[in-house]
Amino acid sequence: MHNEGPSWVLILFTAVTAAAFLMQAVALLIMAVAARSAVGRLNEVTKQAQEHALPALATARHLLDEVSPKLKVAAQNVLEVSHTLKHESTHVSGAVDELLKKAEVQVDRVDEMVTGTLNSIAYATSTVQRAVTTPMRQVGAVLSGLRAGFGALRSKDRNSHETADGDPFS
């Protein structure tokens, strides 16, 4: 036995290998317990999901089946109303444009009438002014002429009185 090594090394190697094998077995046992616990919780969550989520999904599906045709009809009605509004707005726009054109023509007519009236008033005013001021000037000129004439006559009368008295300052 001299080819064999010390026997205590073999015993120690066997003991370490056995301890490692035992530790692996304990780790696998712990993992199995944890997996069993996780599977239990998963089953519980699945059961709750079946109890609550599946009826909610069925109700949502039923509601969707009921509302879907109504939504289609509402969408078609909105489309029809949109087309009607577009047609009516085009019609109203045309009517407003026509009304604006007529109003513009009437405004032009009224403007021409007012301008013609104001021109006639201005012409009449200038005619009346000429008719009144021309004779007034003539009357004023005649009066000025008469005044000048009477003034000249008076000054002749004064001059003749002064020369007869001899005193120019009396």
Short mmCIF file of C-alpha atoms in Angstrom, two decimals:
data_model
loop_
_atom_site.label_atom_id
_atom_site.label_comp_id
_atom_site.label_asym_id
_atom_site.label_seq_id
_atom_site.Cartn_x
_atom_site.Cartn_y
_atom_site.Cartn_z
CA MET A 1 0.00 0.00 0.00
CA HIS A 2 2.53 2.28 -0.49
CA ASN A 3 1.09 3.52 -3.84
CA GLU A 4 -1.89 4.75 -2.11
CA GLY A 5 -1.77 8.07 -0.45
CA PRO A 6 -2.54 8.75 3.09
CA SER A 7 -5.92 7.47 4.08
CA TRP A 8 -6.85 10.57 6.00
CA VAL A 9 -6.79 12.55 2.68
CA LEU A 10 -9.26 10.13 1.19
CA ILE A 11 -11.53 10.39 4.20
CA LEU A 12 -11.35 14.19 4.11
CA PHE A 13 -12.09 14.26 0.36
CA THR A 14 -15.05 11.92 0.84
CA ALA A 15 -16.37 14.04 3.75
CA VAL A 16 -16.11 17.31 1.69
CA THR A 17 -17.82 15.64 -1.28
CA ALA A 18 -20.59 14.31 0.96
CA ALA A 19 -21.06 17.79 2.52
CA ALA A 20 -21.25 19.40 -0.92
CA PHE A 21 -23.76 16.80 -2.06
CA LEU A 22 -25.82 17.41 1.09
CA MET A 23 -25.74 21.21 0.51
CA GLN A 24 -26.95 20.73 -3.05
CA ALA A 25 -29.76 18.54 -1.83
CA VAL A 26 -30.80 21.18 0.75
CA ALA A 27 -30.67 23.95 -1.95
CA LEU A 28 -32.81 21.85 -4.30
CA LEU A 29 -35.27 21.17 -1.47
CA ILE A 30 -35.51 24.92 -0.68
CA MET A 31 -36.02 25.68 -4.38
CA ALA A 32 -38.74 23.04 -4.61
CA VAL A 33 -40.56 24.52 -1.59
CA ALA A 34 -40.29 28.04 -3.07
CA ALA A 35 -41.53 26.81 -6.47
CA ARG A 36 -44.48 25.07 -4.82
CA SER A 37 -45.34 28.27 -2.93
CA ALA A 38 -45.06 30.35 -6.16
CA VAL A 39 -47.29 27.85 -8.01
CA GLY A 40 -49.85 28.14 -5.18
CA ARG A 41 -49.85 31.96 -5.41
CA LEU A 42 -50.05 31.76 -9.20
CA ASN A 43 -53.08 29.47 -8.94
CA GLU A 44 -54.71 31.91 -6.53
CA VAL A 45 -54.09 34.88 -8.87
CA THR A 46 -55.40 32.86 -11.83
CA LYS A 47 -58.55 32.00 -9.88
CA GLN A 48 -59.13 35.67 -8.98
CA ALA A 49 -58.54 36.70 -12.57
CA GLN A 50 -61.09 34.15 -13.75
CA GLU A 51 -63.59 35.32 -11.13
CA HIS A 52 -63.22 39.08 -11.81
CA ALA A 53 -61.46 39.81 -15.10
CA LEU A 54 -63.29 37.33 -17.32
CA PRO A 55 -66.79 38.62 -16.39
CA ALA A 56 -65.57 42.21 -16.87
CA LEU A 57 -64.18 41.30 -20.30
CA ALA A 58 -67.44 39.56 -21.21
CA THR A 59 -69.44 42.62 -20.11
CA ALA A 60 -67.15 44.91 -22.09
CA ARG A 61 -67.54 42.71 -25.16
CA HIS A 62 -71.33 42.69 -24.77
CA LEU A 63 -71.38 46.48 -24.33
CA LEU A 64 -69.16 46.91 -27.38
CA ASP A 65 -71.51 44.68 -29.40
CA GLU A 66 -74.50 46.80 -28.30
CA VAL A 67 -72.87 50.22 -28.80
CA SER A 68 -71.08 49.53 -32.08
CA PRO A 69 -74.19 49.76 -34.36
CA LYS A 70 -75.37 52.87 -32.52
CA LEU A 71 -71.98 54.49 -33.00
CA LYS A 72 -72.09 53.68 -36.71
CA VAL A 73 -75.55 55.27 -37.02
CA ALA A 74 -74.42 58.33 -35.04
CA ALA A 75 -71.36 58.70 -37.27
CA GLN A 76 -73.56 58.51 -40.38
CA ASN A 77 -75.93 61.10 -38.91
CA VAL A 78 -73.04 63.41 -38.14
CA LEU A 79 -71.81 62.99 -41.71
CA GLU A 80 -75.26 63.81 -43.11
CA VAL A 81 -75.61 66.84 -40.84
CA SER A 82 -72.14 67.97 -41.91
CA HIS A 83 -73.11 67.76 -45.59
CA THR A 84 -76.38 69.60 -44.92
CA LEU A 85 -74.59 72.33 -42.99
CA LYS A 86 -72.03 72.69 -45.76
CA HIS A 87 -74.79 73.01 -48.38
CA GLU A 88 -76.74 75.50 -46.27
CA SER A 89 -73.65 77.56 -45.47
CA THR A 90 -72.91 77.75 -49.20
CA HIS A 91 -76.49 78.87 -49.82
CA VAL A 92 -76.34 81.46 -47.01
CA SER A 93 -72.98 82.70 -48.24
CA GLY A 94 -74.41 83.22 -51.73
CA ALA A 95 -77.44 85.05 -50.33
CA VAL A 96 -75.23 87.29 -48.18
CA ASP A 97 -72.99 88.07 -51.17
CA GLU A 98 -76.02 88.97 -53.27
CA LEU A 99 -77.41 91.13 -50.46
CA LEU A 100 -74.07 92.90 -50.10
CA LYS A 101 -73.97 93.63 -53.84
CA LYS A 102 -77.50 95.07 -53.74
CA ALA A 103 -76.65 97.14 -50.67
CA GLU A 104 -73.52 98.44 -52.41
CA VAL A 105 -75.60 99.47 -55.45
CA GLN A 106 -78.10 101.24 -53.19
CA VAL A 107 -75.30 102.99 -51.30
CA ASP A 108 -73.87 104.19 -54.61
CA ARG A 109 -77.31 105.49 -55.64
CA VAL A 110 -77.82 107.29 -52.34
CA ASP A 111 -74.32 108.73 -52.61
CA GLU A 112 -75.09 110.05 -56.10
CA MET A 113 -78.40 111.53 -54.91
CA VAL A 114 -76.82 113.22 -51.89
CA THR A 115 -73.93 114.51 -53.99
CA GLY A 116 -76.39 115.87 -56.61
CA THR A 117 -78.51 117.49 -53.90
CA LEU A 118 -75.48 119.07 -52.24
CA ASN A 119 -74.24 120.36 -55.61
CA SER A 120 -77.69 121.83 -56.35
CA ILE A 121 -77.76 123.48 -52.92
CA ALA A 122 -74.29 124.90 -53.46
CA TYR A 123 -75.31 126.24 -56.89
CA ALA A 124 -78.53 127.73 -55.50
CA THR A 125 -76.61 129.32 -52.63
CA SER A 126 -74.10 130.90 -54.98
CA THR A 127 -76.91 132.10 -57.29
CA VAL A 128 -78.85 133.63 -54.39
CA GLN A 129 -75.66 135.16 -53.08
CA ARG A 130 -74.89 136.73 -56.46
CA ALA A 131 -78.52 137.85 -56.85
CA VAL A 132 -78.46 139.56 -53.45
CA THR A 133 -74.89 140.90 -53.35
CA THR A 134 -74.82 142.39 -56.87
CA PRO A 135 -77.81 144.70 -56.32
CA MET A 136 -76.54 145.47 -52.80
CA ARG A 137 -73.21 146.52 -54.25
CA GLN A 138 -74.99 148.61 -56.84
CA VAL A 139 -77.16 150.23 -54.15
CA GLY A 140 -74.06 150.75 -52.03
CA ALA A 141 -72.28 152.33 -55.01
CA VAL A 142 -75.25 154.61 -55.76
CA LEU A 143 -75.39 155.63 -52.09
CA SER A 144 -71.66 156.26 -52.07
CA GLY A 145 -72.07 158.36 -55.20
CA LEU A 146 -74.92 160.31 -53.64
CA ARG A 147 -72.95 160.86 -50.49
CA ALA A 148 -69.99 162.03 -52.49
CA GLY A 149 -72.27 164.31 -54.49
CA PHE A 150 -73.94 165.76 -51.40
CA GLY A 151 -70.57 166.11 -49.78
CA ALA A 152 -69.32 168.05 -52.77
CA LEU A 153 -72.40 170.26 -52.74
CA ARG A 154 -72.01 171.00 -49.09
CA SER A 155 -68.43 171.84 -49.45
CA LYS A 156 -69.34 174.28 -52.24
CA ASP A 157 -72.00 175.83 -50.02
CA ARG A 158 -69.50 176.23 -47.20
CA ASN A 159 -66.90 177.64 -49.48
CA SER A 160 -69.39 180.18 -50.82
CA HIS A 161 -70.47 181.17 -47.30
CA GLU A 162 -66.93 181.51 -46.19
CA THR A 163 -65.95 183.73 -49.03
CA ALA A 164 -69.01 185.90 -48.51
CA ASP A 165 -68.23 186.42 -44.84
CA GLY A 166 -64.60 186.80 -45.41
CA ASP A 167 -63.71 184.80 -42.39
CA PRO A 168 -62.69 181.30 -43.44
CA PHE A 169 -62.78 180.05 -39.81
CA SER A 170 -66.10 181.35 -38.60
#
